[in-house]
Amino acid sequence: MKIIRVTPDDDLQSILAEISQPTTIYLKKGVYDCKLIIAADDVKLIGEERETTIIRYGDYAKKAHADGREYNTFRTFTVCVTGERVVIENLTIANTNDSPELVGQCVALSVNARLFHAVNVDLRSTQDTLFTAPFPDDLVIRYAGLTDDKTYYDGFIPRDQLYMEGNSFHYYENCAVYGTVDFIFGGAQALFENCRLVSLNDKRKLGFVAAPSHSLRQEYGYLFHNCVFANGGAEDKGVYLARPWRDFGRCDFINCRLESHISPALFDKWNDTYRDKTARFGYYNLTAESLTPVPWAKQHTTERASEIINAFTALKKKYFDE
């Protein structure tokens, strides 16, 4: 494997763009003010120190793009991963905007790949911090500008960021994700293990951690296992663990600790929808001051919780255990 060592004075995007073989990039601690796309396969990006090796940028949804349209959620990323089997370790990725009620969504990390692993990483933003592909099918059609002419494409989002065929598995290990509204969203099968999910203050006084968009054909969605849902300034009882971004979104919360900002109801059905009839949300062994979960969420048995954990553990061993 090729090894490259970089400092904040280097052009990290140019280095990434030239990779043509499995490569490990070691980042010296410091601040990297840049917007990155990691398109090569089998790249490891390893920081010297989690808290002080920082990649940051400040795009936001309501910003005017060069093509004349707003950035929209999906062009605001600080780091976008389209390469397969990318590993990011021991660093911080941040979108520096802190007023989502004014500027809209501000993505820190967008993972548009089937296989991805983050270890000891801080992801910091407010609204829509982490996107986990695939996109919902209806958004692929919308953003690709699909018509009867199969060659047509309007370029709003590049194809390697928009379209991902097949299932995905993303593994977030000992990470921290900071945000306010829907700050983990998308349709990946994703394991968050031993992570901290930190809800920040939001002037709208209402927050949501996860916004899954899984299709009905996906057996599993997000699993939060042995995680802490921590209060970083949010309203007391003003944050929900999840709400379904699309009808059949799937989330399971197993062996997690909830601080006092989490609503005893746990889940929200998403505005004026009927997604309480279709969303697939479950929980087991949650530690909290009080719990009165919505009746449409499922409290798992010990046996079912073990089945879910085992399914994710098998994928973790298959793809990421060395």
PDB file of C-alpha atoms in Angstrom:
ATOM      1  CA  MET A   1       0.000   0.000   0.000  1.00  0.00           C
ATOM      2  CA  LYS A   2       1.261   3.460  -0.917  1.00  0.00           C
ATOM      3  CA  ILE A   3       1.786   5.909   1.964  1.00  0.00           C
ATOM      4  CA  ILE A   4       1.490   9.690   1.674  1.00  0.00           C
ATOM      5  CA  ARG A   5       2.057  12.188   4.475  1.00  0.00           C
ATOM      6  CA  VAL A   6       0.461  15.620   4.219  1.00  0.00           C
ATOM      7  CA  THR A   7       0.256  18.844   6.189  1.00  0.00           C
ATOM      8  CA  PRO A   8      -2.343  21.633   6.170  1.00  0.00           C
ATOM      9  CA  ASP A   9      -0.142  23.484   3.658  1.00  0.00           C
ATOM     10  CA  ASP A  10      -0.572  20.739   1.041  1.00  0.00           C
ATOM     11  CA  ASP A  11      -3.331  20.588  -1.587  1.00  0.00           C
ATOM     12  CA  LEU A  12      -5.154  17.559  -0.230  1.00  0.00           C
ATOM     13  CA  GLN A  13      -7.777  17.449  -3.007  1.00  0.00           C
ATOM     14  CA  SER A  14      -5.091  17.310  -5.705  1.00  0.00           C
ATOM     15  CA  ILE A  15      -3.374  14.474  -3.846  1.00  0.00           C
ATOM     16  CA  LEU A  16      -6.644  12.533  -3.587  1.00  0.00           C
ATOM     17  CA  ALA A  17      -7.435  13.085  -7.263  1.00  0.00           C
ATOM     18  CA  GLU A  18      -4.167  11.452  -8.350  1.00  0.00           C
ATOM     19  CA  ILE A  19      -4.564   8.219  -6.371  1.00  0.00           C
ATOM     20  CA  SER A  20      -4.632   5.107  -8.575  1.00  0.00           C
ATOM     21  CA  GLN A  21      -3.798   2.336  -6.083  1.00  0.00           C
ATOM     22  CA  PRO A  22      -4.590   1.455  -2.444  1.00  0.00           C
ATOM     23  CA  THR A  23      -3.212   4.368  -0.428  1.00  0.00           C
ATOM     24  CA  THR A  24      -2.946   5.497   3.185  1.00  0.00           C
ATOM     25  CA  ILE A  25      -2.781   9.243   3.729  1.00  0.00           C
ATOM     26  CA  TYR A  26      -1.537  10.461   7.111  1.00  0.00           C
ATOM     27  CA  LEU A  27      -2.705  13.963   8.018  1.00  0.00           C
ATOM     28  CA  LYS A  28      -0.551  16.025  10.327  1.00  0.00           C
ATOM     29  CA  LYS A  29      -2.651  17.774  12.951  1.00  0.00           C
ATOM     30  CA  GLY A  30      -3.936  21.217  12.039  1.00  0.00           C
ATOM     31  CA  VAL A  31      -6.833  22.753  10.139  1.00  0.00           C
ATOM     32  CA  TYR A  32      -7.487  21.793   6.511  1.00  0.00           C
ATOM     33  CA  ASP A  33      -9.795  24.430   5.012  1.00  0.00           C
ATOM     34  CA  CYS A  34     -11.035  22.586   1.951  1.00  0.00           C
ATOM     35  CA  LYS A  35     -13.920  20.795   0.289  1.00  0.00           C
ATOM     36  CA  LEU A  36     -12.921  17.207  -0.549  1.00  0.00           C
ATOM     37  CA  ILE A  37     -14.121  14.411  -2.800  1.00  0.00           C
ATOM     38  CA  ILE A  38     -12.594  10.980  -2.160  1.00  0.00           C
ATOM     39  CA  ALA A  39     -13.285   9.148  -5.427  1.00  0.00           C
ATOM     40  CA  ALA A  40     -10.579   6.460  -5.384  1.00  0.00           C
ATOM     41  CA  ASP A  41     -11.169   3.015  -3.912  1.00  0.00           C
ATOM     42  CA  ASP A  42      -9.221   1.623  -0.933  1.00  0.00           C
ATOM     43  CA  VAL A  43      -8.133   4.930   0.559  1.00  0.00           C
ATOM     44  CA  LYS A  44      -7.349   5.363   4.247  1.00  0.00           C
ATOM     45  CA  LEU A  45      -7.364   8.910   5.603  1.00  0.00           C
ATOM     46  CA  ILE A  46      -5.815   8.919   9.084  1.00  0.00           C
ATOM     47  CA  GLY A  47      -5.396  11.982  11.267  1.00  0.00           C
ATOM     48  CA  GLU A  48      -2.627  12.534  13.783  1.00  0.00           C
ATOM     49  CA  GLU A  49      -5.089  13.537  16.514  1.00  0.00           C
ATOM     50  CA  ARG A  50      -8.876  13.384  16.487  1.00  0.00           C
ATOM     51  CA  GLU A  51      -9.609  16.748  18.095  1.00  0.00           C
ATOM     52  CA  THR A  52      -6.951  18.812  16.313  1.00  0.00           C
ATOM     53  CA  THR A  53      -6.841  17.258  12.840  1.00  0.00           C
ATOM     54  CA  ILE A  54      -9.763  19.131  11.311  1.00  0.00           C
ATOM     55  CA  ILE A  55     -11.137  19.213   7.768  1.00  0.00           C
ATOM     56  CA  ARG A  56     -13.653  22.032   7.520  1.00  0.00           C
ATOM     57  CA  TYR A  57     -15.689  24.019   5.012  1.00  0.00           C
ATOM     58  CA  GLY A  58     -18.794  26.188   5.092  1.00  0.00           C
ATOM     59  CA  ASP A  59     -21.246  25.503   2.262  1.00  0.00           C
ATOM     60  CA  TYR A  60     -24.982  25.635   2.977  1.00  0.00           C
ATOM     61  CA  ALA A  61     -28.243  24.800   1.209  1.00  0.00           C
ATOM     62  CA  LYS A  62     -29.430  28.353   0.490  1.00  0.00           C
ATOM     63  CA  LYS A  63     -26.092  29.455  -0.965  1.00  0.00           C
ATOM     64  CA  ALA A  64     -26.098  30.325  -4.679  1.00  0.00           C
ATOM     65  CA  HIS A  65     -24.185  27.727  -6.717  1.00  0.00           C
ATOM     66  CA  ALA A  66     -22.150  28.540  -9.831  1.00  0.00           C
ATOM     67  CA  ASP A  67     -24.903  27.015 -11.987  1.00  0.00           C
ATOM     68  CA  GLY A  68     -27.360  29.614 -10.705  1.00  0.00           C
ATOM     69  CA  ARG A  69     -29.332  27.292  -8.458  1.00  0.00           C
ATOM     70  CA  GLU A  70     -29.107  26.911  -4.702  1.00  0.00           C
ATOM     71  CA  TYR A  71     -26.670  24.368  -3.370  1.00  0.00           C
ATOM     72  CA  ASN A  72     -29.512  22.275  -1.954  1.00  0.00           C
ATOM     73  CA  THR A  73     -28.688  19.789   0.827  1.00  0.00           C
ATOM     74  CA  PHE A  74     -26.570  17.450  -1.251  1.00  0.00           C
ATOM     75  CA  ARG A  75     -23.953  19.853  -2.577  1.00  0.00           C
ATOM     76  CA  THR A  76     -23.127  21.349   0.825  1.00  0.00           C
ATOM     77  CA  PHE A  77     -20.761  18.572   2.003  1.00  0.00           C
ATOM     78  CA  THR A  78     -17.317  19.236   3.403  1.00  0.00           C
ATOM     79  CA  VAL A  79     -16.177  15.697   2.515  1.00  0.00           C
ATOM     80  CA  CYS A  80     -17.870  13.453  -0.056  1.00  0.00           C
ATOM     81  CA  VAL A  81     -16.880   9.781  -0.414  1.00  0.00           C
ATOM     82  CA  THR A  82     -17.646   7.982  -3.679  1.00  0.00           C
ATOM     83  CA  GLY A  83     -14.792   5.460  -3.596  1.00  0.00           C
ATOM     84  CA  GLU A  84     -15.330   1.985  -2.185  1.00  0.00           C
ATOM     85  CA  ARG A  85     -13.799   0.668   1.044  1.00  0.00           C
ATOM     86  CA  VAL A  86     -12.670   4.111   2.194  1.00  0.00           C
ATOM     87  CA  VAL A  87     -11.610   4.342   5.841  1.00  0.00           C
ATOM     88  CA  ILE A  88     -11.506   7.655   7.725  1.00  0.00           C
ATOM     89  CA  GLU A  89      -9.870   7.564  11.128  1.00  0.00           C
ATOM     90  CA  ASN A  90      -8.826   9.784  14.010  1.00  0.00           C
ATOM     91  CA  LEU A  91      -9.906  13.220  12.767  1.00  0.00           C
ATOM     92  CA  THR A  92     -12.735  15.763  12.678  1.00  0.00           C
ATOM     93  CA  ILE A  93     -14.872  16.716   9.679  1.00  0.00           C
ATOM     94  CA  ALA A  94     -16.897  19.899  10.119  1.00  0.00           C
ATOM     95  CA  ASN A  95     -19.336  22.094   8.279  1.00  0.00           C
ATOM     96  CA  THR A  96     -18.822  25.445   9.963  1.00  0.00           C
ATOM     97  CA  ASN A  97     -22.346  26.852   9.588  1.00  0.00           C
ATOM     98  CA  ASP A  98     -24.220  27.098  12.876  1.00  0.00           C
ATOM     99  CA  SER A  99     -27.535  28.777  11.910  1.00  0.00           C
ATOM    100  CA  PRO A 100     -29.544  26.197   9.948  1.00  0.00           C
ATOM    101  CA  GLU A 101     -32.772  28.084  10.607  1.00  0.00           C
ATOM    102  CA  LEU A 102     -31.308  30.827   8.367  1.00  0.00           C
ATOM    103  CA  VAL A 103     -29.031  29.064   5.870  1.00  0.00           C
ATOM    104  CA  GLY A 104     -30.619  25.608   5.624  1.00  0.00           C
ATOM    105  CA  GLN A 105     -28.923  22.226   5.619  1.00  0.00           C
ATOM    106  CA  CYS A 106     -25.142  21.956   6.087  1.00  0.00           C
ATOM    107  CA  VAL A 107     -23.677  18.498   5.428  1.00  0.00           C
ATOM    108  CA  ALA A 108     -20.296  17.606   6.932  1.00  0.00           C
ATOM    109  CA  LEU A 109     -19.842  14.109   5.467  1.00  0.00           C
ATOM    110  CA  SER A 110     -21.669  12.545   2.516  1.00  0.00           C
ATOM    111  CA  VAL A 111     -20.971   8.848   1.956  1.00  0.00           C
ATOM    112  CA  ASN A 112     -22.064   7.803  -1.535  1.00  0.00           C
ATOM    113  CA  ALA A 113     -20.511   4.342  -1.553  1.00  0.00           C
ATOM    114  CA  ARG A 114     -21.453   0.774  -0.717  1.00  0.00           C
ATOM    115  CA  LEU A 115     -18.698   0.099   1.837  1.00  0.00           C
ATOM    116  CA  PHE A 116     -17.351   2.696   4.264  1.00  0.00           C
ATOM    117  CA  HIS A 117     -15.739   2.694   7.711  1.00  0.00           C
ATOM    118  CA  ALA A 118     -15.207   5.594  10.146  1.00  0.00           C
ATOM    119  CA  VAL A 119     -13.187   5.069  13.333  1.00  0.00           C
ATOM    120  CA  ASN A 120     -12.677   7.632  16.108  1.00  0.00           C
ATOM    121  CA  VAL A 121     -14.083  10.449  13.994  1.00  0.00           C
ATOM    122  CA  ASP A 122     -15.993  13.579  15.006  1.00  0.00           C
ATOM    123  CA  LEU A 123     -18.611  14.799  12.519  1.00  0.00           C
ATOM    124  CA  ARG A 124     -19.732  18.324  13.342  1.00  0.00           C
ATOM    125  CA  SER A 125     -22.516  20.420  11.872  1.00  0.00           C
ATOM    126  CA  THR A 126     -26.122  21.275  12.670  1.00  0.00           C
ATOM    127  CA  GLN A 127     -28.864  20.190  10.259  1.00  0.00           C
ATOM    128  CA  ASP A 128     -28.145  17.111   8.083  1.00  0.00           C
ATOM    129  CA  THR A 129     -24.607  16.471   9.324  1.00  0.00           C
ATOM    130  CA  LEU A 130     -24.135  12.960   7.881  1.00  0.00           C
ATOM    131  CA  PHE A 131     -25.670  11.559   4.689  1.00  0.00           C
ATOM    132  CA  THR A 132     -25.525   7.793   4.179  1.00  0.00           C
ATOM    133  CA  ALA A 133     -26.330   6.709   0.600  1.00  0.00           C
ATOM    134  CA  PRO A 134     -28.267   5.431  -1.227  1.00  0.00           C
ATOM    135  CA  PHE A 135     -30.638   8.214  -2.110  1.00  0.00           C
ATOM    136  CA  PRO A 136     -34.350   7.434  -2.109  1.00  0.00           C
ATOM    137  CA  ASP A 137     -35.381   6.315  -5.596  1.00  0.00           C
ATOM    138  CA  ASP A 138     -37.597   9.355  -6.150  1.00  0.00           C
ATOM    139  CA  LEU A 139     -34.673  11.710  -5.536  1.00  0.00           C
ATOM    140  CA  VAL A 140     -32.464   9.837  -7.994  1.00  0.00           C
ATOM    141  CA  ILE A 141     -35.115  10.461 -10.633  1.00  0.00           C
ATOM    142  CA  ARG A 142     -35.542  14.101  -9.615  1.00  0.00           C
ATOM    143  CA  TYR A 143     -31.882  15.080  -9.461  1.00  0.00           C
ATOM    144  CA  ALA A 144     -30.776  13.117 -12.511  1.00  0.00           C
ATOM    145  CA  GLY A 145     -33.423  14.854 -14.596  1.00  0.00           C
ATOM    146  CA  LEU A 146     -34.459  11.539 -16.098  1.00  0.00           C
ATOM    147  CA  THR A 147     -36.599  11.636 -19.225  1.00  0.00           C
ATOM    148  CA  ASP A 148     -37.404   9.286 -22.100  1.00  0.00           C
ATOM    149  CA  ASP A 149     -34.019  10.274 -23.535  1.00  0.00           C
ATOM    150  CA  LYS A 150     -31.668   7.935 -21.658  1.00  0.00           C
ATOM    151  CA  THR A 151     -28.638  10.102 -22.474  1.00  0.00           C
ATOM    152  CA  TYR A 152     -30.111  13.147 -20.747  1.00  0.00           C
ATOM    153  CA  TYR A 153     -28.592  14.362 -17.515  1.00  0.00           C
ATOM    154  CA  ASP A 154     -28.822  17.905 -16.179  1.00  0.00           C
ATOM    155  CA  GLY A 155     -25.711  17.701 -13.996  1.00  0.00           C
ATOM    156  CA  PHE A 156     -27.318  18.902 -10.758  1.00  0.00           C
ATOM    157  CA  ILE A 157     -25.516  16.174  -8.811  1.00  0.00           C
ATOM    158  CA  PRO A 158     -22.721  14.134 -10.456  1.00  0.00           C
ATOM    159  CA  ARG A 159     -23.727  10.547 -11.156  1.00  0.00           C
ATOM    160  CA  ASP A 160     -21.050   9.048  -8.901  1.00  0.00           C
ATOM    161  CA  GLN A 161     -22.569  10.995  -6.001  1.00  0.00           C
ATOM    162  CA  LEU A 162     -26.194  10.401  -6.920  1.00  0.00           C
ATOM    163  CA  TYR A 163     -26.519   6.864  -8.206  1.00  0.00           C
ATOM    164  CA  MET A 164     -25.299   3.829  -6.289  1.00  0.00           C
ATOM    165  CA  GLU A 165     -26.448   0.384  -7.377  1.00  0.00           C
ATOM    166  CA  GLY A 166     -26.736  -2.395  -4.810  1.00  0.00           C
ATOM    167  CA  ASN A 167     -26.787  -2.525  -1.015  1.00  0.00           C
ATOM    168  CA  SER A 168     -24.497  -0.535   1.233  1.00  0.00           C
ATOM    169  CA  PHE A 169     -22.966  -1.131   4.649  1.00  0.00           C
ATOM    170  CA  HIS A 170     -21.388   1.703   6.609  1.00  0.00           C
ATOM    171  CA  TYR A 171     -19.722   1.212   9.980  1.00  0.00           C
ATOM    172  CA  TYR A 172     -19.199   4.075  12.450  1.00  0.00           C
ATOM    173  CA  GLU A 173     -17.037   2.938  15.356  1.00  0.00           C
ATOM    174  CA  ASN A 174     -16.336   5.077  18.442  1.00  0.00           C
ATOM    175  CA  CYS A 175     -17.431   8.198  16.580  1.00  0.00           C
ATOM    176  CA  ALA A 176     -19.292  11.333  17.632  1.00  0.00           C
ATOM    177  CA  VAL A 177     -21.907  12.998  15.442  1.00  0.00           C
ATOM    178  CA  TYR A 178     -23.093  16.505  16.352  1.00  0.00           C
ATOM    179  CA  GLY A 179     -26.224  18.164  15.016  1.00  0.00           C
ATOM    180  CA  THR A 180     -29.722  19.493  15.503  1.00  0.00           C
ATOM    181  CA  VAL A 181     -32.267  18.286  12.929  1.00  0.00           C
ATOM    182  CA  ASP A 182     -32.104  15.009  10.945  1.00  0.00           C
ATOM    183  CA  PHE A 183     -28.384  14.947  11.484  1.00  0.00           C
ATOM    184  CA  ILE A 184     -27.977  11.332  10.390  1.00  0.00           C
ATOM    185  CA  PHE A 185     -30.035  10.621   7.264  1.00  0.00           C
ATOM    186  CA  GLY A 186     -30.237   8.371   4.235  1.00  0.00           C
ATOM    187  CA  GLY A 187     -30.828   4.782   3.180  1.00  0.00           C
ATOM    188  CA  ALA A 188     -27.658   2.880   4.070  1.00  0.00           C
ATOM    189  CA  GLN A 189     -27.563  -0.158   6.254  1.00  0.00           C
ATOM    190  CA  ALA A 190     -25.354   1.435   8.876  1.00  0.00           C
ATOM    191  CA  LEU A 191     -23.999   0.405  12.260  1.00  0.00           C
ATOM    192  CA  PHE A 192     -23.260   3.067  14.868  1.00  0.00           C
ATOM    193  CA  GLU A 193     -21.396   1.283  17.644  1.00  0.00           C
ATOM    194  CA  ASN A 194     -20.083   2.868  20.853  1.00  0.00           C
ATOM    195  CA  CYS A 195     -20.850   6.300  19.412  1.00  0.00           C
ATOM    196  CA  ARG A 196     -21.984   9.611  20.914  1.00  0.00           C
ATOM    197  CA  LEU A 197     -24.857  11.362  19.171  1.00  0.00           C
ATOM    198  CA  VAL A 198     -24.801  14.939  20.429  1.00  0.00           C
ATOM    199  CA  SER A 199     -27.843  17.185  19.994  1.00  0.00           C
ATOM    200  CA  LEU A 200     -26.956  20.876  19.868  1.00  0.00           C
ATOM    201  CA  ASN A 201     -29.070  23.916  20.596  1.00  0.00           C
ATOM    202  CA  ASP A 202     -31.467  24.900  17.822  1.00  0.00           C
ATOM    203  CA  LYS A 203     -33.487  28.119  17.814  1.00  0.00           C
ATOM    204  CA  ARG A 204     -36.476  26.164  16.503  1.00  0.00           C
ATOM    205  CA  LYS A 205     -36.447  24.288  19.841  1.00  0.00           C
ATOM    206  CA  LEU A 206     -37.085  20.916  18.218  1.00  0.00           C
ATOM    207  CA  GLY A 207     -34.591  18.281  17.101  1.00  0.00           C
ATOM    208  CA  PHE A 208     -34.329  14.869  15.449  1.00  0.00           C
ATOM    209  CA  VAL A 209     -31.282  12.624  15.438  1.00  0.00           C
ATOM    210  CA  ALA A 210     -31.950  10.154  12.610  1.00  0.00           C
ATOM    211  CA  ALA A 211     -34.027  10.500   9.444  1.00  0.00           C
ATOM    212  CA  PRO A 212     -33.905   7.129   7.652  1.00  0.00           C
ATOM    213  CA  SER A 213     -35.169   6.608   4.106  1.00  0.00           C
ATOM    214  CA  HIS A 214     -34.805   2.842   3.690  1.00  0.00           C
ATOM    215  CA  SER A 215     -36.920   1.048   1.140  1.00  0.00           C
ATOM    216  CA  LEU A 216     -39.295  -1.716   2.146  1.00  0.00           C
ATOM    217  CA  ARG A 217     -37.064  -4.303   0.454  1.00  0.00           C
ATOM    218  CA  GLN A 218     -34.262  -3.561   2.953  1.00  0.00           C
ATOM    219  CA  GLU A 219     -34.452  -5.880   5.953  1.00  0.00           C
ATOM    220  CA  TYR A 220     -32.263  -3.670   8.145  1.00  0.00           C
ATOM    221  CA  GLY A 221     -31.531   0.034   8.292  1.00  0.00           C
ATOM    222  CA  TYR A 222     -29.708   1.945  11.036  1.00  0.00           C
ATOM    223  CA  LEU A 223     -28.573   0.189  14.195  1.00  0.00           C
ATOM    224  CA  PHE A 224     -27.441   2.298  17.142  1.00  0.00           C
ATOM    225  CA  HIS A 225     -25.729  -0.164  19.477  1.00  0.00           C
ATOM    226  CA  ASN A 226     -24.171   0.754  22.834  1.00  0.00           C
ATOM    227  CA  CYS A 227     -24.495   4.455  22.023  1.00  0.00           C
ATOM    228  CA  VAL A 228     -25.017   7.554  24.142  1.00  0.00           C
ATOM    229  CA  PHE A 229     -27.468  10.227  23.032  1.00  0.00           C
ATOM    230  CA  ALA A 230     -25.936  13.262  24.690  1.00  0.00           C
ATOM    231  CA  ASN A 231     -27.294  16.746  25.275  1.00  0.00           C
ATOM    232  CA  GLY A 232     -25.061  19.448  23.826  1.00  0.00           C
ATOM    233  CA  GLY A 233     -27.483  22.299  24.556  1.00  0.00           C
ATOM    234  CA  ALA A 234     -30.803  21.049  23.171  1.00  0.00           C
ATOM    235  CA  GLU A 235     -34.184  21.702  24.769  1.00  0.00           C
ATOM    236  CA  ASP A 236     -35.170  19.328  27.570  1.00  0.00           C
ATOM    237  CA  LYS A 237     -37.342  16.569  26.039  1.00  0.00           C
ATOM    238  CA  GLY A 238     -37.202  18.439  22.737  1.00  0.00           C
ATOM    239  CA  VAL A 239     -35.344  15.873  20.618  1.00  0.00           C
ATOM    240  CA  TYR A 240     -36.630  12.667  19.019  1.00  0.00           C
ATOM    241  CA  LEU A 241     -34.400   9.699  18.287  1.00  0.00           C
ATOM    242  CA  ALA A 242     -35.760   9.394  14.764  1.00  0.00           C
ATOM    243  CA  ARG A 243     -38.407  10.329  12.249  1.00  0.00           C
ATOM    244  CA  PRO A 244     -38.884   8.582   8.881  1.00  0.00           C
ATOM    245  CA  TRP A 245     -37.648  10.643   5.922  1.00  0.00           C
ATOM    246  CA  ARG A 246     -39.350   8.129   3.656  1.00  0.00           C
ATOM    247  CA  ASP A 247     -42.255   5.802   4.418  1.00  0.00           C
ATOM    248  CA  PHE A 248     -40.383   2.614   5.344  1.00  0.00           C
ATOM    249  CA  GLY A 249     -37.345   4.049   7.140  1.00  0.00           C
ATOM    250  CA  ARG A 250     -35.809   1.567   9.571  1.00  0.00           C
ATOM    251  CA  CYS A 251     -33.981   2.310  12.848  1.00  0.00           C
ATOM    252  CA  ASP A 252     -33.146   0.132  15.852  1.00  0.00           C
ATOM    253  CA  PHE A 253     -31.766   1.391  19.154  1.00  0.00           C
ATOM    254  CA  ILE A 254     -30.267  -1.305  21.374  1.00  0.00           C
ATOM    255  CA  ASN A 255     -28.460  -0.930  24.719  1.00  0.00           C
ATOM    256  CA  CYS A 256     -28.323   2.864  24.494  1.00  0.00           C
ATOM    257  CA  ARG A 257     -28.337   5.629  27.098  1.00  0.00           C
ATOM    258  CA  LEU A 258     -30.561   8.662  26.580  1.00  0.00           C
ATOM    259  CA  GLU A 259     -30.012  11.976  28.317  1.00  0.00           C
ATOM    260  CA  SER A 260     -32.874  14.270  29.331  1.00  0.00           C
ATOM    261  CA  HIS A 261     -33.194  16.072  25.986  1.00  0.00           C
ATOM    262  CA  ILE A 262     -34.659  12.958  24.357  1.00  0.00           C
ATOM    263  CA  SER A 263     -38.463  12.953  24.283  1.00  0.00           C
ATOM    264  CA  PRO A 264     -40.008  10.069  26.282  1.00  0.00           C
ATOM    265  CA  ALA A 265     -42.059   9.341  23.137  1.00  0.00           C
ATOM    266  CA  LEU A 266     -38.746   8.546  21.365  1.00  0.00           C
ATOM    267  CA  PHE A 267     -40.029   8.838  17.780  1.00  0.00           C
ATOM    268  CA  ASP A 268     -41.933  11.235  15.513  1.00  0.00           C
ATOM    269  CA  LYS A 269     -43.920  10.250  12.414  1.00  0.00           C
ATOM    270  CA  TRP A 270     -42.777  13.241  10.235  1.00  0.00           C
ATOM    271  CA  ASN A 271     -45.229  16.122  10.020  1.00  0.00           C
ATOM    272  CA  ASP A 272     -48.642  15.494   8.441  1.00  0.00           C
ATOM    273  CA  THR A 273     -47.928  12.017   7.115  1.00  0.00           C
ATOM    274  CA  TYR A 274     -49.112   8.486   7.754  1.00  0.00           C
ATOM    275  CA  ARG A 275     -45.608   7.171   8.278  1.00  0.00           C
ATOM    276  CA  ASP A 276     -46.534   5.924  11.708  1.00  0.00           C
ATOM    277  CA  LYS A 277     -48.272   3.161   9.708  1.00  0.00           C
ATOM    278  CA  THR A 278     -45.189   2.193   7.708  1.00  0.00           C
ATOM    279  CA  ALA A 279     -41.993   3.243   9.539  1.00  0.00           C
ATOM    280  CA  ARG A 280     -40.011   0.408  11.103  1.00  0.00           C
ATOM    281  CA  PHE A 281     -38.596   1.665  14.393  1.00  0.00           C
ATOM    282  CA  GLY A 282     -37.549  -0.579  17.267  1.00  0.00           C
ATOM    283  CA  TYR A 283     -35.785  -0.392  20.614  1.00  0.00           C
ATOM    284  CA  TYR A 284     -34.439  -2.576  23.408  1.00  0.00           C
ATOM    285  CA  ASN A 285     -32.832  -1.890  26.794  1.00  0.00           C
ATOM    286  CA  LEU A 286     -32.792   1.893  26.714  1.00  0.00           C
ATOM    287  CA  THR A 287     -31.646   3.768  29.800  1.00  0.00           C
ATOM    288  CA  ALA A 288     -33.555   7.020  30.357  1.00  0.00           C
ATOM    289  CA  GLU A 289     -35.251   9.074  33.070  1.00  0.00           C
ATOM    290  CA  SER A 290     -38.678   8.280  31.625  1.00  0.00           C
ATOM    291  CA  LEU A 291     -39.995   6.378  28.620  1.00  0.00           C
ATOM    292  CA  THR A 292     -43.471   6.454  27.069  1.00  0.00           C
ATOM    293  CA  PRO A 293     -42.703   5.298  23.503  1.00  0.00           C
ATOM    294  CA  VAL A 294     -45.174   5.858  20.710  1.00  0.00           C
ATOM    295  CA  PRO A 295     -47.353   2.758  20.238  1.00  0.00           C
ATOM    296  CA  TRP A 296     -46.278   2.230  16.629  1.00  0.00           C
ATOM    297  CA  ALA A 297     -42.641   1.585  17.601  1.00  0.00           C
ATOM    298  CA  LYS A 298     -41.684  -1.978  18.469  1.00  0.00           C
ATOM    299  CA  GLN A 299     -40.086  -2.991  21.735  1.00  0.00           C
ATOM    300  CA  HIS A 300     -37.843  -5.904  20.810  1.00  0.00           C
ATOM    301  CA  THR A 301     -37.556  -9.099  22.767  1.00  0.00           C
ATOM    302  CA  THR A 302     -34.121 -10.210  23.945  1.00  0.00           C
ATOM    303  CA  GLU A 303     -34.054 -12.803  21.187  1.00  0.00           C
ATOM    304  CA  ARG A 304     -34.955 -10.327  18.446  1.00  0.00           C
ATOM    305  CA  ALA A 305     -32.412  -7.779  19.688  1.00  0.00           C
ATOM    306  CA  SER A 306     -29.736 -10.476  19.527  1.00  0.00           C
ATOM    307  CA  GLU A 307     -30.759 -11.371  15.973  1.00  0.00           C
ATOM    308  CA  ILE A 308     -30.375  -7.768  14.852  1.00  0.00           C
ATOM    309  CA  ILE A 309     -26.983  -7.367  16.551  1.00  0.00           C
ATOM    310  CA  ASN A 310     -25.768 -10.644  15.058  1.00  0.00           C
ATOM    311  CA  ALA A 311     -26.810  -9.609  11.550  1.00  0.00           C
ATOM    312  CA  PHE A 312     -24.764  -6.410  11.764  1.00  0.00           C
ATOM    313  CA  THR A 313     -21.847  -8.156  13.460  1.00  0.00           C
ATOM    314  CA  ALA A 314     -21.662 -10.626  10.582  1.00  0.00           C
ATOM    315  CA  LEU A 315     -21.375  -7.769   8.072  1.00  0.00           C
ATOM    316  CA  LYS A 316     -18.786  -6.019  10.215  1.00  0.00           C
ATOM    317  CA  LYS A 317     -16.643  -9.176  10.315  1.00  0.00           C
ATOM    318  CA  LYS A 318     -17.108  -9.809   6.602  1.00  0.00           C
ATOM    319  CA  TYR A 319     -16.030  -6.381   5.429  1.00  0.00           C
ATOM    320  CA  PHE A 320     -14.015  -4.626   8.114  1.00  0.00           C
ATOM    321  CA  ASP A 321     -12.320  -7.063  10.490  1.00  0.00           C
ATOM    322  CA  GLU A 322      -8.697  -7.416   9.483  1.00  0.00           C
TER     323      GLU A 322
END
